[in-house]
Every structure is written in C-alpha cells, then in structure tokens.
C-alpha cells in the first residue's frame, strides 16, 4: 500500500467514522450517566455523596472501576459487537466496498487496514472508558463531597487508577477478541444485521460457558473482601496481569482475524 | 511463458480460453473463448441474463472462473492482478460509489489509488460532463453517476476500459452521447474498449467487433463490417411447396411465411444461389441484413438447436 493509498483510506475512514467514534465513546459511559442521574434525582444518594470523606473516597473510586468493568464485560460487549459490525459489514452489505476492489490495491491490505482502524477505535473507547469513569468520579466527588478534596483523595485516586490501568489491559484484550469475532462475522455474512445477530449469539454462548468465571472475575472476587474483612472492594485482581489468559485471548483474536482474511480474499463481486 | 505464445498474447488486450462459471447447478458461462484485439472497440451483445456481466466480472478478477484461463494485456490474470488493475479501468453495471462523498471528494479519493492519475484530464472531464463538484453522490442523477464513474475510470489513462452495460438506466439522449461521443473518443485515443450491452443499436454504432452471447455461450464473434458483407437475407416465394434448404452451407436461420421463405445465410455468394437454384428456389431476392436481424436469428437458431437436442 503506497502512501497515497494510505492517506486516501485514512481520510475515508475518518470521514466515515468520526461520529461513530463519538457515539461509541458516549455509549461506553452509560454507567456514568446513570450514576449522575441517580445522584441528581435521589436525595439519599446525594446524602451519601456529601457524607464521604477522604479516607473512604478510595472505596467509591474502586466501586466505580468495578461497576464500569462489569458493564463492559456484559452489556458493553453487546454494544461493542453492534459497533464492530459497522467497521466493514455496512460497506460489504451496500457493496460500496467494491469501489475499492476495483482499484489496484491488495485485498489483504484493505482488510488489515479496516481491522486495525476498527480495533483501535473499539479497544480505545473500551479501555479509556474505565479511566474516564474513574477520573469523572474523582472530580465529581471532590466537587460535591464537602469532606473530600482533590488533594486529599489524590493518593486514593492514584492507587485505584494504577490498578484500573491493569483492568484496562484486560478490558482491551477481551474487547479485541469480541471485536475480532464480530469482524469475522461481518466479513462472512452478506448482511450486516446477520453479523450483529451472530455476534450477539456468540456472546450469549460465551456467557453461558464462561459467564460464572467472568462475573467472579469482576464482581464476586472484587467484592469478597468487603464482607470478609470490611475493606470494601478488593482490587487485587485488577493488579494481576496473567500471561496465559491474555496471550490465549490475543491468539484467538489473531486466529479470528486470519479467518476473516481467508474469507475476504475469496469474496466474489456478484 | 512460451515466447510465441507471449507474442500472440501481446496482440490481444483480452484473451479468454474455455471460460466456464457455474453457480450451484446453474451454468452461467459455458466455455467462452474470446479475443479482443488491442486498440479496438468490442461490443458484447446479449439479452439480460446471457452471461455478459459474468464474463466481464471474471475478466476483471471479481469472479473466479470454474475453469478456463484469462489473459489481460499479455499477463495471465492470476499472475499479477494489481499490475493489471493499474492499466485497466472498469465501470460496473452497478456503478459502485460512496454515496456520502461529494463529486470532488470521489475524485480526490480515487486519485490516491492511481499513480498515473492525470489531474488535468480529470478537470477537463469534470467540466465536459458538467458534474457539480460539491454535490453528494447520492444526489446525482443516474446519468451523472454514470459520467462520474467514467471520469474516475478515464482519468488515470488506462490502456483498457471495460464497461459493463454502461448505458443501463440512462435516458436515450444521455445514452447516445455516452456511446457515440465518449466511447468513440476513447477508441480514437487508441485505447481498447470492451463493453457489454443488450441494445443492438449501441453496439452497431461504435463497435469494431461484436460478440453475441446467449445462455452463457458465445455464439459468434465477428467484425461489424464482416457481418454486413458476409451475412445476407434471401427471400423467395414458395408457391405452395417449400424447398428443402437445410443442407445449403451457411444457412443460419429459416423463417417460414405463408407464401414465402426467408433465409439468413452466412458466407453468402454465387455458390449459395446455385445450390438454392438446385433445390427449386426461383427468383431469390438478396437483401442486406442488420445486426439486429443477425442477433435475433442467431439466438433463435441456437435456442431451437438446444431445444431439439
């Protein structure tokens, strides 16, 4: 792919997906919006917020991270599947992709480019959403809780953020795997909505087989300490970056990409 | 590659050998062997569903042949598709474009893919086709979409231009302009044009060569001039008894009227008249033939032959 082709493709992707990025980013902050609405309309929630102090602010930050992660690996993955189909499925569905097929550019270059752009888009939005949710919680808490200050809760924020960064790595890897599966479906099926359904079904199957592990991973293990030792949310899990599952998921994502490549190379223009 | 074979291939912009394509059990293209000489306009004529688009899509590498070989500009299609696409322009029947782009954006976007892009030519064509640069593709009329596709196809100076039903959906005025002026102009530049159409008149107007397709088979390939010289219609009165003319060489089609018979004869000459005379044909009237007559007769005859098999 020459520089000119790369520039042309980048320009097209930007023009096509600039609003999608924004919608995608906004959709991944739904828990934050819900939290804001709860605080705005429930007096008890506001009372809890006012009653916070620097020593317990860490629990709020940790809860925000767990809540956001829980959202990401449940409803968030369905949202991701829906958005991921759009990265190539729509172009194949309405056949505008054939415009590029007619040009002197290798198909695998086109697919790799589309995959990379879509993967960066989805994983960035997913990954960053944990940190933005945490930051927003930190700022809102400091602004509204009279006993919490930016400086006073800074150490708690940094501690949770450092753990959340590792959680972000997990979220990015899981979302990359789901993105790759949906990408494969959108290359495979002629109609984008079939790809969305296939993506959703495969996610449901994933939850049936791995659901208890995922829930345990994000919620149960994280909350266990709060009842046993009274220390609230346990972020220990977030501090672990286990090589084998991460490598395994990256391997699956790569395999799914190459499966997409195989199908895409054989796609005919009927 | 054998040097002799390479020389032969150099003379042809397109060469297909025994091209077949099936979709499930349906045979869309059956053994099409086609040669398009360089610098000519080749019209592929056939009714809708004859297999023209399938042949063109295989030539462009968008469909894989079930079997058979294709060479474009002296290169086997499978060898280097990208190199071939740099030298060949294709305008598909569906005129694929990005609906959200403006005309100017479509031009700018396509420019990035072609090293041989000619900005001046693109600007000239934009002006000539009266295309509004700021208008979105989705707002363009069918005629303007066709013109935009042609602009994008011609602006990188391809050696071969393949147009699949270029005038489909266009009104008669635009269609005539497209065929008479644009295709003729491209041909004058020495470029090779392969275009498909189901409209006989279009092919007759601009093509040097015509290939007639029906039900996936290439029934004939000839130059337009040859067709006009070598095909004739012979009409004579039957006076109650019909002469047995089936064995006369070159008789492509026999049409029986109440009091007359009309033959379509390929390779008409004195010998034909002599043989018809021997079979009791009296006072035959030799008439010129149009491409439409040949097309209709050829297709009918082939369908009858298939039905009798």
Coordinates of C-alpha atoms in Angstrom, one line a residue:
Chain A
X1 CA 0.0 0.0 0.0
X2 CA 1.6 3.3 -1.1
X3 CA 1.5 6.5 1.0
X4 CA -1.1 8.0 -1.3
X5 CA -3.4 5.0 -0.9
X6 CA -2.9 5.0 2.9
X7 CA -3.7 8.7 3.0
X8 CA -6.9 8.2 0.9
X9 CA -8.0 5.3 3.0
X10 CA -7.3 7.1 6.3
X11 CA -9.3 10.1 5.1
X12 CA -12.2 7.9 4.1
X13 CA -12.2 6.1 7.4
X14 CA -12.0 9.4 9.3
X15 CA -14.9 10.9 7.4
X16 CA -17.0 7.7 7.8
X17 CA -16.4 7.0 11.4
X18 CA -15.8 10.3 13.2
X19 CA -19.3 10.5 14.6
X20 CA -19.3 6.8 15.2
X21 CA -16.2 7.2 17.5
X22 CA -18.1 9.8 19.4
X23 CA -21.3 7.7 19.7
X24 CA -19.2 4.7 20.7
X25 CA -17.3 6.6 23.3
X26 CA -20.6 8.1 24.7
X27 CA -22.3 4.6 24.8
X28 CA -19.5 3.3 26.9
X29 CA -20.1 5.9 29.6
X30 CA -23.7 4.8 30.2
X31 CA -22.9 3.8 33.8
X32 CA -21.5 7.2 34.4
X33 CA -24.7 8.8 33.0
X34 CA -26.8 6.5 35.2
X35 CA -24.8 7.4 38.3
X36 CA -25.1 11.1 37.5
X37 CA -28.9 10.7 37.2
X38 CA -29.2 8.8 40.4
X39 CA -27.2 11.5 42.3
X40 CA -29.3 14.2 40.6
X41 CA -32.7 12.7 41.4
X42 CA -32.2 10.7 44.7
X43 CA -31.7 12.6 47.8
X44 CA -30.2 9.6 49.7
X45 CA -27.6 9.2 47.0
X46 CA -26.7 12.9 47.4
X47 CA -26.6 12.5 51.1
X48 CA -24.1 9.5 50.7
X49 CA -22.0 11.7 48.5
X50 CA -22.0 14.6 50.9
X51 CA -21.1 12.3 53.8
X52 CA -18.0 11.0 52.0
X53 CA -14.6 11.8 53.4
X54 CA -11.0 11.4 52.0
X55 CA -10.3 8.1 53.8
X56 CA -13.4 6.4 52.3
X57 CA -13.2 8.0 48.9
X58 CA -11.0 5.1 47.7
X59 CA -13.9 2.8 48.1
X60 CA -16.1 5.0 45.8
X61 CA -13.3 5.1 43.2
X62 CA -12.8 1.3 43.4
X63 CA -16.6 0.7 43.1
X64 CA -16.7 3.0 40.0
X65 CA -14.0 0.8 38.4
X66 CA -15.7 -2.4 39.3
X67 CA -19.1 -1.1 38.1
X68 CA -17.7 0.1 34.8
X69 CA -15.8 -3.2 34.3
X70 CA -19.0 -5.1 35.0
X71 CA -20.8 -3.0 32.5
X72 CA -18.1 -3.5 29.9
X73 CA -18.0 -7.3 30.1
X74 CA -21.8 -7.6 29.9
X75 CA -23.9 -5.1 28.1
X76 CA -20.7 -3.4 26.8
X77 CA -19.7 -6.4 24.8
X78 CA -23.0 -6.4 23.0
X79 CA -22.6 -2.7 22.3
X80 CA -19.1 -3.4 21.0
X81 CA -20.4 -6.2 18.7
X82 CA -23.0 -3.9 17.3
X83 CA -20.4 -1.2 16.6
X84 CA -17.8 -3.6 15.3
X85 CA -20.0 -4.8 12.5
X86 CA -20.1 -1.3 11.1
X87 CA -16.3 -1.3 10.6
X88 CA -16.7 -3.4 7.4
X89 CA -20.1 -5.0 7.4
X90 CA -22.0 -2.0 6.2
X91 CA -19.6 -1.4 3.3
X92 CA -19.9 -5.1 2.2
X93 CA -23.7 -5.0 2.7
X94 CA -24.2 -2.0 0.5
X95 CA -21.4 -3.1 -1.8
X96 CA -19.6 0.2 -1.7
X97 CA -16.5 -1.8 -0.8
X98 CA -16.5 -3.0 -4.4
X99 CA -15.4 0.5 -5.4
X100 CA -12.1 -0.3 -3.6
X101 CA -12.0 -3.8 -5.1
X102 CA -11.8 -2.2 -8.5
X103 CA -8.6 -0.3 -7.5
X104 CA -5.1 -1.5 -7.7
X105 CA -4.8 -2.4 -4.1
X106 CA -4.3 -5.8 -2.5
X107 CA -7.3 -7.1 -0.6
X108 CA -5.4 -8.1 2.4
X109 CA -4.1 -4.6 2.7
X110 CA -7.6 -3.3 2.7
X111 CA -8.8 -5.8 5.3
X112 CA -5.8 -5.3 7.6
X113 CA -6.3 -1.5 7.4
X114 CA -10.1 -1.8 8.2
X115 CA -9.4 -4.3 11.0
X116 CA -6.7 -2.1 12.5
X117 CA -8.8 1.1 12.4
X118 CA -11.8 -0.7 13.9
X119 CA -9.7 -2.4 16.6
X120 CA -8.0 0.8 17.6
X121 CA -11.4 2.5 17.7
X122 CA -13.2 -0.1 19.8
X123 CA -10.5 -1.0 22.2
X124 CA -9.5 2.6 22.8
X125 CA -13.1 3.5 23.6
X126 CA -13.5 0.5 25.9
X127 CA -10.1 0.9 27.6
X128 CA -10.3 4.6 28.1
X129 CA -13.8 4.4 29.4
X130 CA -12.6 2.8 32.6
X131 CA -10.1 5.6 33.2
X132 CA -12.5 8.4 32.2
X133 CA -15.2 7.0 34.5
X134 CA -12.7 6.9 37.4
X135 CA -11.5 10.4 36.7
X136 CA -15.0 11.7 36.4
X137 CA -15.9 10.0 39.8
X138 CA -12.8 11.6 41.3
X139 CA -13.7 15.1 40.1
X140 CA -17.4 14.9 41.0
X141 CA -16.7 13.5 44.4
X142 CA -14.2 16.3 45.1
X143 CA -16.6 18.9 43.8
X144 CA -19.7 17.7 45.8
X145 CA -18.5 15.9 48.9
X146 CA -17.6 18.6 51.4
X147 CA -15.1 16.4 53.2
X148 CA -13.3 15.2 50.1
X149 CA -10.8 17.3 48.3
X150 CA -8.8 16.9 45.1
X151 CA -5.5 16.9 47.0
X152 CA -6.8 14.8 49.9
X153 CA -8.1 12.0 47.8
X154 CA -5.3 12.1 45.2
X155 CA -3.4 9.2 46.7
X156 CA -6.5 7.0 46.7
X157 CA -7.2 8.1 43.1
X158 CA -3.7 7.2 42.0
X159 CA -3.8 3.8 43.8
X160 CA -7.1 2.9 42.2
X161 CA -6.0 4.3 38.8
X162 CA -2.9 2.2 38.8
X163 CA -4.9 -0.9 39.4
X164 CA -7.6 0.2 36.9
X165 CA -4.9 0.6 34.3
X166 CA -4.2 -3.1 34.5
X167 CA -8.0 -3.7 34.4
X168 CA -7.9 -1.6 31.2
X169 CA -5.5 -4.1 29.7
X170 CA -7.9 -6.9 30.5
X171 CA -10.8 -5.0 29.0
X172 CA -8.9 -4.1 25.9
X173 CA -7.9 -7.8 25.3
X174 CA -11.4 -9.1 25.9
X175 CA -12.9 -6.4 23.6
X176 CA -10.3 -7.1 20.9
X177 CA -11.3 -10.8 21.0
X178 CA -15.0 -9.9 20.7
X179 CA -14.3 -7.3 18.1
X180 CA -12.3 -9.9 16.0
X181 CA -15.2 -12.4 16.2
X182 CA -17.7 -9.8 15.1
X183 CA -15.4 -8.6 12.4
X184 CA -15.2 -12.2 11.1
X185 CA -19.0 -12.4 11.1
X186 CA -19.3 -9.2 9.2
X187 CA -16.9 -10.4 6.5
X188 CA -18.5 -13.8 6.4
X189 CA -22.2 -12.8 6.1
X190 CA -23.5 -10.6 3.3
X191 CA -26.0 -8.7 5.5
X192 CA -24.7 -6.6 8.4
X193 CA -27.7 -7.4 10.7
X194 CA -27.0 -11.2 10.4
X195 CA -23.5 -10.4 11.6
X196 CA -24.9 -8.5 14.5
X197 CA -27.1 -11.4 15.4
X198 CA -24.2 -13.9 15.0
X199 CA -22.1 -11.7 17.3
X200 CA -24.8 -11.5 19.9
X201 CA -25.4 -15.2 19.8
X202 CA -21.7 -16.0 20.2
X203 CA -21.6 -13.6 23.1
X204 CA -24.6 -15.3 24.8
X205 CA -22.8 -18.6 24.3
X206 CA -19.7 -17.2 25.7
X207 CA -21.6 -16.0 28.8
X208 CA -23.3 -19.4 29.1
X209 CA -19.9 -21.2 29.2
X210 CA -17.7 -18.5 30.8
X211 CA -20.3 -16.3 32.5
X212 CA -19.7 -17.5 36.0
X213 CA -16.0 -17.1 35.6
X214 CA -16.4 -13.5 34.2
X215 CA -18.8 -12.5 37.0
X216 CA -16.4 -14.0 39.5
X217 CA -13.6 -12.2 37.9
X218 CA -15.1 -8.7 38.0
X219 CA -17.6 -8.6 40.8
X220 CA -17.6 -11.5 43.2
X221 CA -13.8 -11.7 43.8
X222 CA -13.6 -7.9 43.9
X223 CA -16.4 -7.6 46.4
X224 CA -15.5 -10.6 48.6
X225 CA -13.2 -8.6 50.8
X226 CA -15.8 -6.1 51.6
X227 CA -17.8 -8.7 53.5
X228 CA -15.0 -10.7 54.9
X229 CA -12.6 -8.1 56.0
X230 CA -14.6 -4.9 55.9
X231 CA -12.2 -3.3 53.5
X232 CA -14.7 -2.8 50.7
X233 CA -13.9 -3.6 47.1
X234 CA -10.8 -5.7 46.6
X235 CA -8.8 -4.5 43.6
X236 CA -6.2 -7.2 43.9
X237 CA -7.5 -9.0 40.9
X238 CA -7.0 -5.9 38.8
X239 CA -3.4 -5.8 39.8
X240 CA -2.8 -9.1 38.2
X241 CA -1.9 -9.4 34.5
X242 CA -2.0 -13.2 34.0
X243 CA 0.1 -14.1 30.9
X244 CA -1.7 -17.3 29.8
X245 CA -5.3 -16.0 29.5
X246 CA -4.2 -12.7 28.0
X247 CA -1.9 -14.5 25.5
X248 CA -4.7 -17.0 24.8
X249 CA -7.2 -14.3 24.1
X250 CA -4.8 -12.4 21.8
X251 CA -4.1 -15.7 20.0
X252 CA -7.9 -16.2 19.5
X253 CA -8.2 -12.6 18.2
X254 CA -5.4 -13.2 15.7
X255 CA -6.9 -16.5 14.6
X256 CA -10.3 -14.8 14.0
X257 CA -8.5 -12.1 12.0
X258 CA -6.8 -14.6 9.8
X259 CA -10.1 -16.4 9.3
X260 CA -11.6 -13.1 8.2
X261 CA -8.7 -12.6 5.8
X262 CA -9.2 -16.1 4.3
X263 CA -12.9 -15.4 3.7
X264 CA -12.3 -11.8 2.4
X265 CA -9.6 -13.0 -0.1
X266 CA -12.2 -15.4 -1.6
X267 CA -15.1 -12.9 -1.6
X268 CA -16.6 -12.5 -5.0
X269 CA -18.2 -9.5 -6.5
X270 CA -21.5 -10.9 -7.7
Chain B
X1 CA 5.9 -18.4 -20.8
X2 CA 6.5 -19.7 -24.4
X3 CA 7.8 -16.7 -26.4
X4 CA 5.5 -17.4 -29.4
X5 CA 2.5 -17.5 -27.0
X6 CA 3.7 -14.3 -25.4
X7 CA 3.8 -12.6 -28.8
X8 CA 0.2 -13.8 -29.6
X9 CA -1.0 -12.5 -26.2
X10 CA 0.7 -9.1 -26.8
X11 CA -1.7 -8.6 -29.8
X12 CA -4.8 -9.0 -27.7
X13 CA -5.9 -6.8 -24.9
X14 CA -8.1 -9.6 -23.6
X15 CA -8.0 -13.3 -24.2
X16 CA -10.1 -15.9 -22.6
X17 CA -9.8 -19.7 -23.2
X18 CA -12.6 -22.1 -22.4
X19 CA -14.1 -19.9 -19.6
X20 CA -16.7 -21.6 -17.5
X21 CA -18.6 -20.5 -14.5
X22 CA -21.3 -22.2 -12.5
X23 CA -23.4 -21.0 -9.6
X24 CA -24.5 -24.2 -7.9
X25 CA -26.0 -26.3 -10.7
X26 CA -26.6 -23.3 -12.9
X27 CA -24.1 -22.8 -15.7
X28 CA -23.9 -19.1 -16.2
X29 CA -21.0 -19.2 -18.7
X30 CA -20.1 -22.1 -20.9
X31 CA -16.7 -22.4 -22.5
X32 CA -16.3 -18.8 -23.7
X33 CA -13.2 -18.2 -25.7
X34 CA -12.8 -14.6 -26.6
X35 CA -10.1 -12.4 -28.1
X36 CA -10.2 -8.7 -28.0
X37 CA -7.6 -7.1 -30.3
X38 CA -5.7 -4.1 -28.9
X39 CA -7.0 -0.7 -30.0
X40 CA -10.5 -1.9 -30.9
X41 CA -13.9 -1.4 -29.5
X42 CA -15.5 -4.8 -28.7
X43 CA -19.2 -5.0 -28.0
X44 CA -20.5 -8.0 -26.1
X45 CA -24.2 -8.3 -27.1
X46 CA -26.8 -10.4 -25.4
X47 CA -30.2 -10.4 -23.8
X48 CA -30.3 -9.8 -20.0
X49 CA -29.0 -12.9 -18.3
X50 CA -27.0 -14.1 -21.3
X51 CA -23.8 -14.2 -19.1
X52 CA -22.1 -11.0 -20.3
X53 CA -21.7 -9.5 -16.9
X54 CA -20.4 -12.8 -15.5
X55 CA -17.8 -12.9 -18.3
X56 CA -16.8 -9.3 -17.6
X57 CA -16.5 -9.9 -13.9
X58 CA -14.3 -12.9 -14.5
X59 CA -12.1 -10.9 -16.8
X60 CA -11.8 -8.2 -14.1
X61 CA -10.9 -10.8 -11.5
X62 CA -14.1 -10.2 -9.4
X63 CA -15.4 -13.7 -10.0
X64 CA -13.3 -16.8 -10.2
X65 CA -13.8 -19.0 -13.3
X66 CA -14.9 -22.5 -12.5
X67 CA -12.4 -23.4 -15.2
X68 CA -10.6 -21.7 -18.1
X69 CA -7.9 -19.1 -18.5
X70 CA -7.8 -15.3 -18.8
X71 CA -5.0 -13.1 -20.1
X72 CA -5.2 -9.3 -19.9
X73 CA -2.7 -7.1 -21.7
X74 CA -0.3 -10.1 -22.1
X75 CA -0.5 -11.2 -18.5
X76 CA -2.2 -14.1 -17.0
X77 CA -4.9 -12.8 -14.7
X78 CA -3.8 -14.8 -11.7
X79 CA -0.2 -13.7 -12.0
X80 CA -0.5 -10.0 -11.1
X81 CA -4.0 -8.7 -10.6
X82 CA -2.7 -5.4 -9.1
X83 CA -0.4 -4.6 -12.1
X84 CA -3.4 -5.3 -14.4
X85 CA -5.7 -3.1 -12.4
X86 CA -3.2 -0.2 -12.8
X87 CA -3.7 -0.4 -16.5
X88 CA -7.4 -1.4 -16.8
X89 CA -10.4 0.6 -15.9
X90 CA -13.7 -1.0 -15.1
X91 CA -17.1 0.6 -14.8
X92 CA -19.6 -1.9 -13.4
X93 CA -23.3 -2.0 -14.2
X94 CA -24.0 -1.1 -10.5
X95 CA -21.7 1.9 -10.6
X96 CA -20.2 1.4 -7.1
X97 CA -19.5 4.8 -5.4
X98 CA -19.5 6.1 -1.9
X99 CA -22.9 7.8 -1.5
X100 CA -21.7 10.2 1.2
X101 CA -18.8 11.6 -0.8
X102 CA -19.2 14.7 -3.0
X103 CA -18.1 14.5 -6.6
X104 CA -14.9 16.4 -5.8
X105 CA -14.2 14.1 -2.8
X106 CA -14.8 11.0 -5.0
X107 CA -12.2 12.3 -7.5
X108 CA -9.7 13.1 -4.7
X109 CA -10.2 9.8 -3.1
X110 CA -9.8 7.8 -6.3
X111 CA -6.7 9.8 -7.2
X112 CA -4.9 8.3 -4.3
X113 CA -5.1 4.8 -5.8
X114 CA -3.6 5.6 -9.2
X115 CA 0.0 6.7 -9.8
X116 CA -0.8 7.6 -13.4
X117 CA -3.7 9.9 -12.4
X118 CA -4.0 12.9 -14.7
X119 CA -5.4 15.9 -12.8
X120 CA -5.8 18.0 -16.0
X121 CA -7.8 15.2 -17.6
X122 CA -10.0 14.8 -14.6
X123 CA -10.7 18.6 -14.5
X124 CA -11.5 18.6 -18.2
X125 CA -13.9 15.7 -17.9
X126 CA -15.5 17.3 -14.8
X127 CA -16.2 20.4 -16.9
X128 CA -17.2 18.5 -20.0
X129 CA -19.6 16.2 -18.1
X130 CA -21.0 19.3 -16.3
X131 CA -20.6 17.5 -13.0
X132 CA -21.3 19.6 -9.9
X133 CA -18.2 19.2 -7.7
X134 CA -19.9 20.0 -4.4
X135 CA -22.9 17.7 -4.9
X136 CA -23.1 14.5 -3.0
X137 CA -23.1 11.2 -5.0
X138 CA -26.4 10.2 -3.5
X139 CA -27.9 13.4 -5.0
X140 CA -26.7 12.7 -8.5
X141 CA -29.0 11.5 -11.3
X142 CA -28.3 8.1 -12.9
X143 CA -26.7 9.9 -15.9
X144 CA -24.4 11.9 -13.7
X145 CA -23.4 8.8 -11.7
X146 CA -22.5 7.1 -14.9
X147 CA -20.5 10.1 -16.0
X148 CA -18.7 10.3 -12.7
X149 CA -17.8 6.6 -12.9
X150 CA -16.4 7.2 -16.4
X151 CA -14.5 10.2 -15.2
X152 CA -12.9 8.1 -12.5
X153 CA -12.1 5.4 -14.9
X154 CA -10.6 7.5 -17.6
X155 CA -8.6 10.0 -15.5
X156 CA -5.7 7.5 -14.8
X157 CA -5.2 6.9 -18.5
X158 CA -5.9 3.2 -18.6
X159 CA -4.9 1.1 -21.7
X160 CA -8.1 -1.0 -21.5
X161 CA -11.5 0.2 -20.5
X162 CA -14.2 -2.4 -19.6
X163 CA -17.7 -1.1 -19.4
X164 CA -20.5 -3.4 -18.2
X165 CA -23.9 -2.2 -19.5
X166 CA -22.6 1.4 -19.4
X167 CA -25.9 2.9 -20.6
X168 CA -28.3 0.9 -18.5
X169 CA -30.9 3.1 -16.9
X170 CA -29.9 6.2 -18.9
X171 CA -32.3 8.2 -20.9
X172 CA -31.9 8.0 -24.7
X173 CA -30.1 11.3 -25.1
X174 CA -27.5 10.6 -22.4
X175 CA -27.2 7.1 -23.8
X176 CA -26.5 8.3 -27.3
X177 CA -23.9 10.8 -26.0
X178 CA -22.3 8.1 -23.9
X179 CA -22.0 5.7 -26.8
X180 CA -21.4 7.9 -29.8
X181 CA -19.2 10.5 -28.4
X182 CA -17.4 9.1 -25.3
X183 CA -16.7 5.6 -26.4
X184 CA -15.8 6.7 -29.8
X185 CA -13.4 9.3 -28.4
X186 CA -11.7 6.7 -26.1
X187 CA -11.3 4.5 -29.1
X188 CA -9.7 7.4 -31.1
X189 CA -7.0 7.6 -28.4
X190 CA -6.0 4.1 -29.4
X191 CA -7.3 2.5 -26.2
X192 CA -9.1 -0.8 -26.1
X193 CA -12.8 -0.8 -25.1
X194 CA -14.8 -3.9 -24.1
X195 CA -18.4 -3.1 -23.4
X196 CA -21.5 -5.1 -22.9
X197 CA -25.0 -4.2 -23.9
X198 CA -28.4 -5.7 -24.7
X199 CA -29.1 -2.9 -27.1
X200 CA -28.1 -3.9 -30.6
X201 CA -28.2 -0.3 -31.9
X202 CA -25.5 0.8 -29.5
X203 CA -23.1 -2.0 -30.4
X204 CA -23.7 -1.4 -34.1
X205 CA -22.9 2.3 -33.7
X206 CA -19.4 2.1 -32.2
X207 CA -18.1 -1.4 -32.1
X208 CA -15.4 -2.7 -34.4
X209 CA -16.1 -6.2 -33.2
X210 CA -19.2 -7.8 -31.9
X211 CA -19.6 -11.0 -29.8
X212 CA -23.1 -12.4 -29.4
X213 CA -23.8 -14.3 -26.2
X214 CA -26.9 -16.3 -25.2
X215 CA -27.5 -18.6 -22.3
X216 CA -23.8 -18.5 -21.3
X217 CA -22.4 -19.3 -24.7
X218 CA -20.6 -17.1 -27.1
X219 CA -22.4 -17.8 -30.3
X220 CA -20.3 -15.7 -32.7
X221 CA -17.5 -13.2 -32.9
X222 CA -17.1 -11.1 -35.9
X223 CA -16.3 -7.6 -37.1
X224 CA -19.3 -5.4 -37.8
X225 CA -18.0 -5.0 -41.4
X226 CA -17.7 -8.7 -41.9
X227 CA -21.2 -9.3 -40.6
X228 CA -22.6 -6.8 -43.1
X229 CA -20.7 -8.3 -46.0
X230 CA -20.9 -12.0 -45.2
X231 CA -24.5 -12.2 -43.9
X232 CA -27.4 -11.8 -46.2
X233 CA -31.1 -12.4 -46.1
X234 CA -32.6 -14.3 -49.1
X235 CA -36.3 -14.1 -49.7
X236 CA -38.3 -16.0 -52.3
X237 CA -41.9 -17.1 -52.9
X238 CA -42.7 -20.7 -52.1
X239 CA -45.9 -21.1 -54.2
X240 CA -47.3 -23.9 -52.0
X241 CA -44.2 -26.1 -51.8
X242 CA -41.2 -25.3 -49.6
X243 CA -37.8 -26.1 -51.0
X244 CA -35.6 -28.2 -48.7
X245 CA -32.8 -25.8 -48.0
X246 CA -31.5 -27.2 -44.7
X247 CA -28.4 -28.7 -46.3
X248 CA -27.3 -25.5 -48.0
X249 CA -24.0 -24.4 -46.4
X250 CA -24.2 -21.2 -44.3
X251 CA -28.0 -21.2 -43.8
X252 CA -28.3 -20.0 -40.2
X253 CA -32.0 -19.5 -40.0
X254 CA -35.1 -20.3 -42.0
X255 CA -38.2 -18.2 -41.5
X256 CA -41.4 -19.6 -43.0
X257 CA -44.1 -17.2 -44.1
X258 CA -47.5 -18.2 -45.6
X259 CA -46.3 -17.7 -49.2
X260 CA -42.6 -17.1 -48.8
X261 CA -39.4 -18.3 -47.1
X262 CA -36.6 -16.0 -45.7
X263 CA -33.2 -17.4 -45.1
X264 CA -30.4 -15.9 -43.1
X265 CA -27.2 -17.0 -44.8
X266 CA -23.6 -16.7 -43.6
X267 CA -20.9 -16.5 -46.2
X268 CA -23.4 -15.7 -49.0
X269 CA -22.1 -15.9 -52.6
X270 CA -22.8 -17.3 -56.1
X271 CA -22.4 -20.8 -54.8
X272 CA -25.2 -20.2 -52.4
X273 CA -27.5 -19.0 -55.2
X274 CA -26.5 -22.0 -57.3
X275 CA -27.3 -24.5 -54.5
X276 CA -30.6 -22.8 -53.8
X277 CA -31.5 -23.0 -57.5
X278 CA -30.7 -26.7 -57.5
X279 CA -33.3 -27.1 -54.7
X280 CA -36.0 -25.4 -56.6
X281 CA -35.7 -21.8 -55.3
X282 CA -36.8 -19.4 -58.0
X283 CA -36.1 -15.7 -58.3
X284 CA -34.5 -15.2 -54.9
X285 CA -34.3 -11.7 -53.6
X286 CA -31.0 -10.9 -51.8
X287 CA -31.4 -8.4 -49.0
X288 CA -28.9 -6.6 -46.7
X289 CA -29.1 -7.6 -43.1
X290 CA -28.9 -5.6 -39.9
X291 CA -27.0 -6.6 -36.8
X292 CA -30.4 -6.9 -35.1
X293 CA -31.6 -9.4 -37.6
X294 CA -28.4 -11.4 -37.2
X295 CA -28.6 -11.2 -33.4
X296 CA -32.2 -12.3 -33.3
X297 CA -31.8 -15.1 -35.9
X298 CA -28.6 -16.4 -34.3
X299 CA -30.1 -16.5 -30.9
X300 CA -33.4 -18.1 -32.2
X301 CA -31.5 -20.7 -34.2
X302 CA -29.3 -21.6 -31.2
X303 CA -32.3 -21.9 -28.9
X304 CA -34.1 -24.1 -31.4
X305 CA -31.0 -26.3 -31.7
X306 CA -30.8 -26.6 -27.9
X307 CA -34.5 -27.4 -27.7
X308 CA -34.1 -30.2 -30.3
X309 CA -31.2 -31.8 -28.5

